[in-house]
Short mmCIF file of C-alpha atoms and ligand atoms in Angstrom, two decimals:
data_model
loop_
_atom_site.label_atom_id
_atom_site.label_comp_id
_atom_site.label_asym_id
_atom_site.label_seq_id
_atom_site.Cartn_x
_atom_site.Cartn_y
_atom_site.Cartn_z
CA MET C 12 0.14 0.17 0.06
CA ASN C 13 0.97 3.62 -0.46
CA VAL C 14 0.78 5.44 2.69
CA LEU C 15 0.95 9.42 3.25
CA VAL C 16 1.68 10.51 6.92
CA ILE C 17 0.58 14.45 7.31
CA GLY C 18 2.40 16.49 9.83
CA SER C 19 6.00 17.25 10.61
CA GLY C 20 6.90 16.57 14.16
CA GLY C 21 8.54 14.19 16.32
CA ARG C 22 5.09 12.35 16.72
CA GLU C 23 4.67 12.18 12.83
CA HIS C 24 8.31 10.58 12.82
CA ALA C 25 7.32 7.86 15.26
CA LEU C 26 4.44 7.17 13.24
CA CYS C 27 6.52 7.01 9.88
CA TRP C 28 9.35 5.17 11.81
CA SER C 29 6.59 2.41 12.75
CA LEU C 30 4.69 2.27 9.52
CA ALA C 31 8.29 2.27 7.52
CA ALA C 32 8.66 -1.30 9.52
CA SER C 33 5.09 -2.70 8.00
CA PRO C 34 5.50 -5.40 5.24
CA LEU C 35 2.23 -3.85 3.93
CA VAL C 36 3.87 -0.60 3.02
CA ASN C 37 5.08 0.02 -0.32
CA LYS C 38 5.48 3.68 -0.63
CA LEU C 39 5.90 5.58 2.56
CA VAL C 40 5.43 9.45 2.01
CA CYS C 41 5.03 12.22 4.43
CA ALA C 42 3.60 16.05 4.07
CA PRO C 43 5.79 18.16 4.83
CA GLY C 44 8.07 15.74 7.08
CA ASN C 45 11.52 16.89 8.70
CA PRO C 46 15.03 15.16 7.93
CA GLY C 47 14.70 12.43 10.26
CA ILE C 48 11.56 11.20 8.63
CA GLY C 49 13.11 11.85 5.20
CA GLN C 50 15.15 8.56 6.28
CA VAL C 51 12.31 6.64 6.12
CA ALA C 52 10.01 8.30 3.53
CA LYS C 53 9.57 10.22 0.84
CA LEU C 54 8.98 14.09 1.55
CA VAL C 55 6.53 16.40 -0.17
CA ALA C 56 6.77 20.21 0.79
CA VAL C 57 2.53 20.32 0.90
CA ASP C 58 0.79 22.09 3.50
CA PRO C 59 -1.35 19.97 5.60
CA LEU C 60 -3.45 22.92 5.56
CA ASP C 61 -4.17 23.30 2.20
CA ARG C 62 -6.37 20.52 2.08
CA ASP C 63 -7.10 20.70 -2.33
CA ALA C 64 -2.69 20.53 -2.48
CA VAL C 65 -3.00 17.06 -0.10
CA LEU C 66 -5.61 15.81 -2.50
CA GLN C 67 -3.74 16.69 -5.23
CA LEU C 68 -0.83 14.66 -3.31
CA CYS C 69 -2.84 11.67 -2.74
CA ARG C 70 -3.80 11.67 -6.47
CA ASP C 71 -0.21 12.32 -7.93
CA GLU C 72 1.35 9.48 -5.44
CA HIS C 73 -1.58 7.31 -5.76
CA ILE C 74 -2.30 6.83 -1.91
CA ASP C 75 -4.39 4.28 -0.35
CA PHE C 76 -4.01 5.28 3.12
CA VAL C 77 -3.77 8.85 4.90
CA VAL C 78 -2.63 9.12 8.50
CA VAL C 79 -3.41 12.54 9.59
CA GLY C 80 -0.99 13.62 12.72
CA PRO C 81 -2.02 16.99 13.95
CA GLU C 82 -5.02 18.72 15.39
CA ALA C 83 -5.04 21.68 12.79
CA PRO C 84 -5.70 19.77 9.40
CA LEU C 85 -8.46 17.22 11.49
CA VAL C 86 -10.30 20.39 13.03
CA ALA C 87 -10.26 22.05 9.58
CA GLY C 88 -11.77 19.06 8.02
CA LEU C 89 -8.83 17.24 5.71
CA VAL C 90 -10.25 13.99 6.19
CA ASP C 91 -13.87 14.92 5.23
CA HIS C 92 -12.22 16.91 2.25
CA LEU C 93 -10.26 13.58 1.16
CA GLU C 94 -12.89 11.03 2.21
CA ALA C 95 -15.15 12.43 -0.14
CA ALA C 96 -12.61 12.45 -3.17
CA GLY C 97 -12.48 8.88 -2.08
CA PHE C 98 -9.13 8.50 -0.26
CA ALA C 99 -9.02 6.61 2.48
CA CYS C 100 -7.86 8.29 6.20
CA PHE C 101 -7.20 7.47 9.38
CA GLY C 102 -8.58 10.33 11.78
CA PRO C 103 -11.72 11.83 12.68
CA THR C 104 -14.22 14.16 10.32
CA LYS C 105 -14.58 17.75 11.44
CA ALA C 106 -17.59 17.19 13.40
CA ALA C 107 -15.97 14.28 15.52
CA ALA C 108 -12.69 16.59 15.83
CA ARG C 109 -14.80 19.06 17.76
CA LEU C 110 -14.06 16.72 21.10
CA GLU C 111 -10.72 18.38 20.57
CA GLY C 112 -11.40 21.81 18.62
CA SER C 113 -14.47 22.92 21.28
CA LYS C 114 -14.06 23.04 24.41
CA GLY C 115 -17.64 23.99 24.67
CA PHE C 116 -18.99 21.18 22.88
CA MET C 117 -16.68 18.53 24.56
CA LYS C 118 -18.15 19.92 27.85
CA ASP C 119 -21.68 19.90 26.95
CA LEU C 120 -21.38 16.54 25.54
CA CYS C 121 -20.07 15.33 29.03
CA ALA C 122 -23.01 17.05 30.75
CA LYS C 123 -25.62 15.55 28.60
CA TYR C 124 -24.37 11.76 28.82
CA GLY C 125 -22.56 12.13 32.45
CA ILE C 126 -19.42 11.74 31.63
CA PRO C 127 -17.41 12.62 34.82
CA THR C 128 -15.61 15.97 34.12
CA ALA C 129 -15.11 19.30 36.00
CA ALA C 130 -18.19 21.59 36.71
CA TYR C 131 -18.32 24.67 34.02
CA GLY C 132 -19.93 27.63 32.93
CA ARG C 133 -19.47 28.17 28.77
CA PHE C 134 -19.83 32.03 28.09
CA SER C 135 -19.63 34.68 25.33
CA ASP C 136 -20.33 37.71 27.12
CA ALA C 137 -17.16 38.78 29.22
CA ALA C 138 -19.15 40.61 32.13
CA GLU C 139 -21.13 37.24 32.41
CA ALA C 140 -18.25 35.49 32.35
CA ALA C 141 -16.58 37.43 35.18
CA ALA C 142 -19.95 37.71 37.43
CA PHE C 143 -19.51 33.41 37.02
CA ILE C 144 -15.57 33.82 38.25
CA ARG C 145 -16.79 35.80 41.24
CA LYS C 146 -19.79 33.85 41.96
CA GLN C 147 -17.44 30.50 42.24
CA GLY C 148 -14.14 31.95 43.60
CA ALA C 149 -10.45 30.82 43.22
CA PRO C 150 -8.93 28.35 42.52
CA ILE C 151 -10.92 28.43 38.93
CA VAL C 152 -9.82 27.51 35.39
CA VAL C 153 -10.32 29.88 32.59
CA LYS C 154 -10.21 28.40 28.96
CA ALA C 155 -10.34 29.70 25.48
CA ASP C 156 -12.85 28.05 23.52
CA GLY C 157 -11.10 26.85 20.44
CA LEU C 158 -7.47 25.57 19.62
CA ALA C 159 -4.95 27.59 21.12
CA ALA C 160 -1.75 25.21 21.22
CA GLY C 161 -1.54 24.80 24.57
CA LYS C 162 -2.07 28.54 25.53
CA GLY C 163 -5.37 28.89 26.05
CA VAL C 164 -5.80 27.79 29.91
CA THR C 165 -5.39 29.51 32.85
CA VAL C 166 -5.08 27.74 36.22
CA ALA C 167 -6.04 30.84 38.42
CA MET C 168 -5.02 30.34 41.92
CA THR C 169 -6.66 34.02 42.61
CA LEU C 170 -9.58 35.65 41.79
CA ASP C 171 -7.83 38.46 40.17
CA GLU C 172 -5.71 36.22 38.08
CA ALA C 173 -9.04 34.60 36.98
CA LEU C 174 -10.44 38.06 35.75
CA ALA C 175 -7.16 39.45 34.02
CA ALA C 176 -7.18 35.93 32.21
CA ASN C 177 -11.04 36.07 31.22
CA ALA C 178 -10.81 39.63 30.14
CA ALA C 179 -7.51 38.73 27.78
CA LEU C 180 -9.42 36.13 26.44
CA PHE C 181 -12.64 38.50 25.66
CA THR C 182 -10.17 41.23 24.08
CA VAL C 183 -10.65 38.74 20.88
CA PRO C 184 -13.81 39.33 18.96
CA GLY C 185 -16.22 36.85 19.07
CA ALA C 186 -14.49 34.74 22.02
CA GLU C 187 -15.94 32.10 23.81
CA VAL C 188 -14.52 31.02 26.99
CA VAL C 189 -15.23 28.08 29.55
CA ILE C 190 -14.86 28.71 33.32
CA GLU C 191 -14.16 25.24 34.87
CA GLU C 192 -13.64 24.12 38.92
CA PHE C 193 -10.04 23.49 39.80
CA LEU C 194 -9.48 19.86 40.06
CA ASP C 195 -6.81 18.40 42.05
CA GLY C 196 -4.62 15.50 41.53
CA GLU C 197 -2.25 13.95 39.25
CA GLU C 198 -2.27 14.12 35.56
CA VAL C 199 -2.53 11.01 33.48
CA SER C 200 -3.10 10.48 29.60
CA PHE C 201 -4.80 7.74 28.39
CA PHE C 202 -5.15 6.62 24.46
CA ALA C 203 -7.89 4.58 22.59
CA LEU C 204 -8.19 3.63 19.44
CA VAL C 205 -11.84 4.21 18.02
CA ASP C 206 -13.37 2.71 15.07
CA GLY C 207 -17.27 4.77 15.30
CA GLU C 208 -18.18 2.15 17.67
CA THR C 209 -15.75 0.23 19.66
CA ALA C 210 -13.00 1.80 21.60
CA LEU C 211 -10.03 -0.44 21.91
CA PRO C 212 -7.31 0.54 24.87
CA LEU C 213 -4.08 1.34 23.82
CA ALA C 214 -1.91 2.49 26.69
CA SER C 215 -1.09 4.83 29.75
CA ALA C 216 1.14 7.74 29.10
CA GLN C 217 2.41 10.74 31.26
CA ASP C 218 3.79 13.96 29.90
CA HIS C 219 5.53 16.75 31.50
CA LYS C 220 3.95 19.86 30.15
CA ARG C 221 6.52 22.60 32.54
CA VAL C 222 9.69 23.68 31.01
CA GLY C 223 11.80 23.31 33.64
CA ASP C 224 13.01 20.42 36.18
CA GLY C 225 10.47 19.42 39.38
CA ASP C 226 7.66 20.79 36.60
CA THR C 227 8.27 24.40 37.16
CA GLY C 228 8.10 27.12 34.29
CA PRO C 229 6.09 28.15 31.75
CA ASN C 230 3.89 25.29 29.94
CA THR C 231 4.93 24.03 27.01
CA GLY C 232 3.79 21.30 24.01
CA GLY C 233 5.48 18.37 26.36
CA MET C 234 9.01 18.18 27.47
CA GLY C 235 9.09 14.47 27.43
CA ALA C 236 7.09 11.48 28.23
CA TYR C 237 6.85 7.94 29.13
CA SER C 238 4.47 4.75 28.83
CA PRO C 239 2.92 3.22 30.43
CA ALA C 240 2.34 5.28 33.80
CA PRO C 241 1.77 2.97 36.76
CA VAL C 242 -0.43 5.76 38.33
CA LEU C 243 -3.14 4.56 35.91
CA THR C 244 -3.62 0.99 37.41
CA PRO C 245 -5.75 -1.63 35.51
CA GLU C 246 -8.38 -0.97 38.06
CA LEU C 247 -8.84 2.82 37.21
CA GLU C 248 -8.05 1.79 33.69
CA ARG C 249 -11.29 0.10 33.73
CA PHE C 250 -13.14 3.24 35.10
CA VAL C 251 -11.74 5.45 32.48
CA MET C 252 -12.58 3.11 29.69
CA GLU C 253 -16.58 2.37 30.90
CA ARG C 254 -17.48 5.51 32.53
CA ILE C 255 -15.36 7.93 30.12
CA VAL C 256 -13.97 6.27 26.76
CA GLN C 257 -16.84 3.90 25.92
CA PRO C 258 -19.74 6.65 26.69
CA THR C 259 -17.89 9.32 24.62
CA VAL C 260 -17.88 6.86 21.72
CA ALA C 261 -21.82 6.24 22.07
CA ALA C 262 -22.46 9.46 22.34
CA MET C 263 -20.67 10.58 19.67
CA LYS C 264 -22.77 8.15 17.58
CA ALA C 265 -25.80 9.26 19.19
CA GLU C 266 -25.06 12.83 18.33
CA GLY C 267 -24.73 11.60 14.58
CA CYS C 268 -20.76 12.45 14.27
CA PRO C 269 -19.36 8.93 15.00
CA PHE C 270 -15.82 9.36 16.33
CA ARG C 271 -12.85 7.50 14.39
CA GLY C 272 -9.26 7.86 15.12
CA VAL C 273 -7.30 8.19 18.47
CA LEU C 274 -9.32 9.22 21.24
CA PHE C 275 -6.67 10.87 23.63
CA ALA C 276 -8.12 11.16 26.99
CA GLY C 277 -6.52 14.19 29.53
CA LEU C 278 -7.32 12.97 32.62
CA MET C 279 -7.06 14.07 36.42
CA LEU C 280 -7.23 11.81 39.07
CA THR C 281 -8.92 12.90 41.89
CA ALA C 282 -10.05 12.21 45.26
CA THR C 283 -13.34 11.02 43.74
CA GLY C 284 -11.84 9.15 41.17
CA PRO C 285 -10.74 9.85 37.39
CA LYS C 286 -12.41 12.98 35.80
CA LEU C 287 -11.88 13.95 32.00
CA LEU C 288 -9.54 17.65 31.49
CA GLU C 289 -10.00 17.31 27.71
CA TYR C 290 -10.03 15.38 24.85
CA ASN C 291 -8.01 15.49 22.19
CA THR C 292 -8.50 13.76 18.77
CA ARG C 293 -5.06 12.52 17.67
CA PHE C 294 -1.82 11.21 19.27
CA GLY C 295 0.04 13.06 21.55
CA ASP C 296 3.35 14.47 20.88
CA PRO C 297 5.85 13.36 22.80
CA GLU C 298 3.58 10.43 24.10
CA CYS C 299 3.36 8.74 20.91
CA GLN C 300 6.79 8.19 20.50
CA THR C 301 6.63 6.43 23.87
CA LEU C 302 3.64 4.15 22.53
CA MET C 303 5.25 3.56 19.01
CA LEU C 304 8.40 2.48 20.83
CA ARG C 305 6.10 -0.17 22.81
CA LEU C 306 4.05 -1.20 20.01
CA LYS C 307 4.71 -4.83 18.85
CA SER C 308 2.06 -5.39 16.22
CA ASP C 309 1.96 -3.79 12.87
CA LEU C 310 0.40 -0.38 13.46
CA LEU C 311 -0.78 -0.14 9.64
CA PRO C 312 -3.46 -2.80 10.12
CA ALA C 313 -4.75 -1.04 13.22
CA LEU C 314 -5.26 2.00 12.14
CA MET C 315 -7.22 0.72 8.97
CA ALA C 316 -9.47 -1.02 11.41
CA SER C 317 -10.33 2.12 13.09
CA ARG C 318 -11.01 3.79 9.70
CA ASP C 319 -12.95 0.71 8.75
CA GLY C 320 -15.07 0.54 11.67
CA VAL C 321 -13.58 -3.12 12.27
CA LEU C 322 -12.20 -2.68 15.70
CA LYS C 323 -13.98 -5.10 17.62
CA ASP C 324 -11.80 -8.04 18.95
CA PHE C 325 -8.73 -6.64 16.90
CA ASP C 326 -5.68 -8.05 18.56
CA LEU C 327 -3.04 -5.43 19.15
CA ARG C 328 0.34 -6.55 20.90
CA TRP C 329 2.58 -4.54 23.09
CA ARG C 330 6.13 -5.11 24.66
CA ASP C 331 6.16 -5.79 27.71
CA GLU C 332 8.89 -2.52 28.29
CA HIS C 333 8.71 0.89 29.38
CA ALA C 334 9.73 3.98 26.81
CA VAL C 335 10.59 7.25 28.20
CA CYS C 336 10.67 10.31 25.53
CA ILE C 337 13.22 12.99 26.34
CA VAL C 338 12.49 16.36 24.34
CA MET C 339 15.39 18.64 23.55
CA ALA C 340 14.48 22.21 22.75
CA GLY C 341 15.85 25.17 21.12
CA GLU C 342 17.30 27.56 23.97
CA GLY C 343 14.48 30.16 24.46
CA TYR C 344 11.97 27.75 24.19
CA PRO C 345 8.85 28.02 24.95
CA GLY C 346 9.71 31.48 24.49
CA GLU C 347 10.92 32.34 20.85
CA PRO C 348 13.60 29.68 20.03
CA ARG C 349 17.37 30.02 18.52
CA LYS C 350 17.09 28.52 15.04
CA GLY C 351 19.56 27.41 12.93
CA THR C 352 21.90 26.16 15.57
CA MET C 353 23.93 22.81 14.42
CA ILE C 354 23.17 19.66 16.21
CA LYS C 355 25.98 17.03 16.09
CA GLY C 356 26.57 13.53 17.38
CA LEU C 357 23.06 12.32 16.37
CA ASP C 358 24.58 8.94 14.70
CA ALA C 359 26.65 8.27 17.99
CA ALA C 360 23.37 8.92 20.31
CA ALA C 361 21.05 6.64 17.56
CA SER C 362 23.80 3.56 17.85
CA LEU C 363 23.23 2.70 21.85
CA PRO C 364 21.19 0.05 22.46
CA ASP C 365 17.34 0.24 23.00
CA VAL C 366 17.84 3.55 21.87
CA VAL C 367 15.60 5.59 18.95
CA ILE C 368 15.84 9.39 18.05
CA PHE C 369 12.97 11.19 16.55
CA HIS C 370 13.66 14.50 14.61
CA ALA C 371 10.61 17.39 15.43
CA GLY C 372 11.90 21.03 14.77
CA THR C 373 14.99 20.11 12.46
CA ARG C 374 16.41 21.05 8.91
CA ALA C 375 18.40 20.10 6.49
CA GLY C 376 22.07 22.01 6.48
CA PRO C 377 24.60 21.99 3.89
CA ASP C 378 26.81 18.90 3.74
CA ASP C 379 24.21 16.61 5.32
CA THR C 380 24.20 18.65 8.57
CA ILE C 381 21.27 18.78 10.80
CA LEU C 382 20.25 22.19 12.34
CA ALA C 383 17.86 23.14 15.10
CA ASN C 384 14.66 24.71 13.42
CA GLY C 385 11.86 25.08 16.08
CA GLY C 386 10.93 25.27 19.85
CA ARG C 387 11.06 20.97 20.47
CA VAL C 388 13.42 19.93 18.28
CA LEU C 389 14.42 16.12 19.04
CA GLY C 390 12.89 13.27 20.59
CA ILE C 391 15.47 10.87 22.37
CA CYS C 392 13.74 7.90 23.39
CA GLY C 393 14.91 4.88 25.39
CA LEU C 394 13.11 1.56 25.82
CA GLY C 395 13.99 -0.78 28.89
CA ALA C 396 12.53 -3.41 31.43
CA THR C 397 11.91 -0.87 33.79
CA THR C 398 11.16 3.10 33.49
CA ARG C 399 14.33 3.59 35.34
CA GLU C 400 16.18 1.74 32.62
CA ALA C 401 14.32 3.25 29.93
CA GLN C 402 15.12 6.60 31.28
CA ALA C 403 19.10 5.74 31.66
CA ARG C 404 19.29 4.65 28.18
CA ALA C 405 17.58 7.80 26.95
CA TYR C 406 19.99 10.18 29.22
CA ALA C 407 23.03 8.40 27.92
CA ALA C 408 21.62 8.97 24.15
CA VAL C 409 20.96 12.68 25.22
CA ASP C 410 24.41 12.69 26.48
CA LYS C 411 25.77 11.54 23.25
CA ILE C 412 24.67 14.94 21.25
CA ASP C 413 26.49 18.07 20.56
CA TRP C 414 24.33 20.74 20.59
CA PRO C 415 25.13 23.73 22.96
CA GLU C 416 22.40 25.58 22.04
CA GLY C 417 19.90 22.96 23.53
CA PHE C 418 18.42 21.83 26.46
CA CYS C 419 16.56 19.21 28.09
CA ARG C 420 14.77 18.64 31.29
CA ARG C 421 16.95 16.39 33.43
CA ASP C 422 14.17 14.48 35.57
CA ILE C 423 11.58 12.99 32.75
CA ALA C 424 9.61 10.31 34.10
CA TRP C 425 10.72 11.24 37.91
CA ARG C 426 6.74 10.32 39.16
CA ALA C 427 6.80 6.69 37.48
CA ILE C 428 10.33 6.06 38.68
CA ALA C 429 9.52 7.06 42.30
CA ARG C 430 6.92 4.48 42.26
CA GLU C 431 9.05 2.14 41.07
CA GLY C 432 11.32 2.48 44.29
P1 AMP P 27 -6.41 21.59 28.81
O1 AMP P 27 -5.46 22.11 27.43
O2 AMP P 27 -7.84 21.56 28.79
O3 AMP P 27 -6.15 20.10 28.85
O4 AMP P 27 -5.79 22.25 30.08
C1 AMP P 27 -3.99 22.29 29.89
C2 AMP P 27 -3.63 21.59 31.35
O5 AMP P 27 -4.12 22.73 32.33
C3 AMP P 27 -4.30 20.46 31.71
O6 AMP P 27 -3.11 19.90 31.01
C4 AMP P 27 -4.23 20.80 33.52
O7 AMP P 27 -2.92 20.75 34.09
C5 AMP P 27 -4.53 22.20 33.67
N1 AMP P 27 -6.06 21.99 33.66
C6 AMP P 27 -6.92 22.12 32.88
N2 AMP P 27 -8.17 21.87 33.32
C7 AMP P 27 -8.15 21.89 34.49
C8 AMP P 27 -8.98 21.84 35.95
N3 AMP P 27 -10.21 21.69 35.74
N4 AMP P 27 -8.71 21.81 36.98
C9 AMP P 27 -7.31 21.69 37.39
N5 AMP P 27 -6.41 22.08 36.19
C10 AMP P 27 -6.36 22.03 34.63
N1 LIG P 28 1.69 16.53 24.83
C1 LIG P 28 0.59 16.91 24.80
C2 LIG P 28 -0.22 16.92 23.36
O1 LIG P 28 0.10 16.35 22.49
O2 LIG P 28 -1.11 17.68 23.61
#
């Protein structure tokens, strides 16, 4: 089969790395990709948001199956556009991607179907939102309704902070906000493949959103991840499947917008049980990198079964090992990162046992050099019998990388390692 992967980050490199190993794949194309992906796929410089250009690419390359990595093209309806033209796609339609694209939609769905989540109010008027915030009091959470690349959420510890965040969101014309009850607990992510009707559990993972060690400093897209996350015990996982994931899948079908693709539940493990913080309608980045390292089965048939509605009784195998992914970022991230600096030592790092390196924000420089070209630049992954071993392997690889202008956190997976004792 000829497979097209849409996107250019570490997640898409991990997906391409996994798909390239499939005996079913004849030709692997990625748009636009990055130099790391270029080692396993043909790169084509097409913008994922230019849906006619993507459609033309499918025709030109005789594509049989499209895998959409990032949320923006999903929310913009890329899957609808390609499917209407006869191209099979993995990923939700525009209507189903509202689970990620609109927090208000997600919250209303949870309320209607009794899915455990934080209490909330939804507002399109600044004064009404402010009155609600005053009535509820701090701590409280203020969220922009639409996609905001992780920047639309303020967890406000004081009333002033909440009111300021609310006022800032309403400077945008037509803004909608969701004001939420503050939930206390440990966060964990859970992934399931969904085919419109059946949800097949994949795995748990934990991300590190803050830029600094000890979970300090500003939020980022994710500075590292590990899978599995032992905090999600089999019992909690059962609760999440039965009370959150499956009811959501049934609700989406009942609402006339069946969900197909990866359902990525961001959960808070509160004293009164798991609650849904958010849904994403695609793999997490960098969580996907850890999932792909652990996946033993061929990825392609699983993605095709999700698209074709035949996930029931699908047998997906995982390695027993644990995986850790350390993100190396460019100086300045999550602010304006320094770009164009040279990264050396990649081959030496990748030659270490049980290490895989995924590119995110890189570009090719002269004479086969690799240059930093973004905030999150590399995902250095290790696999091991324990999380501690996986972490040690990943950091041994990080230490082989010669890139003075890059940095990473030194404590990725600390919670799981503390639990391992
Ligand atoms: P979201 O994009 O909705 O997942 O929010 C981003 C981050 O904000 C989450 O990963 C949590 O760390 C935090 N957050 C979101 N909603 C809440 C809430 N209701 N209570 C506490 N923290 C929250
Ligand atoms: N790492 C979090 C996300 O992909 O949204």
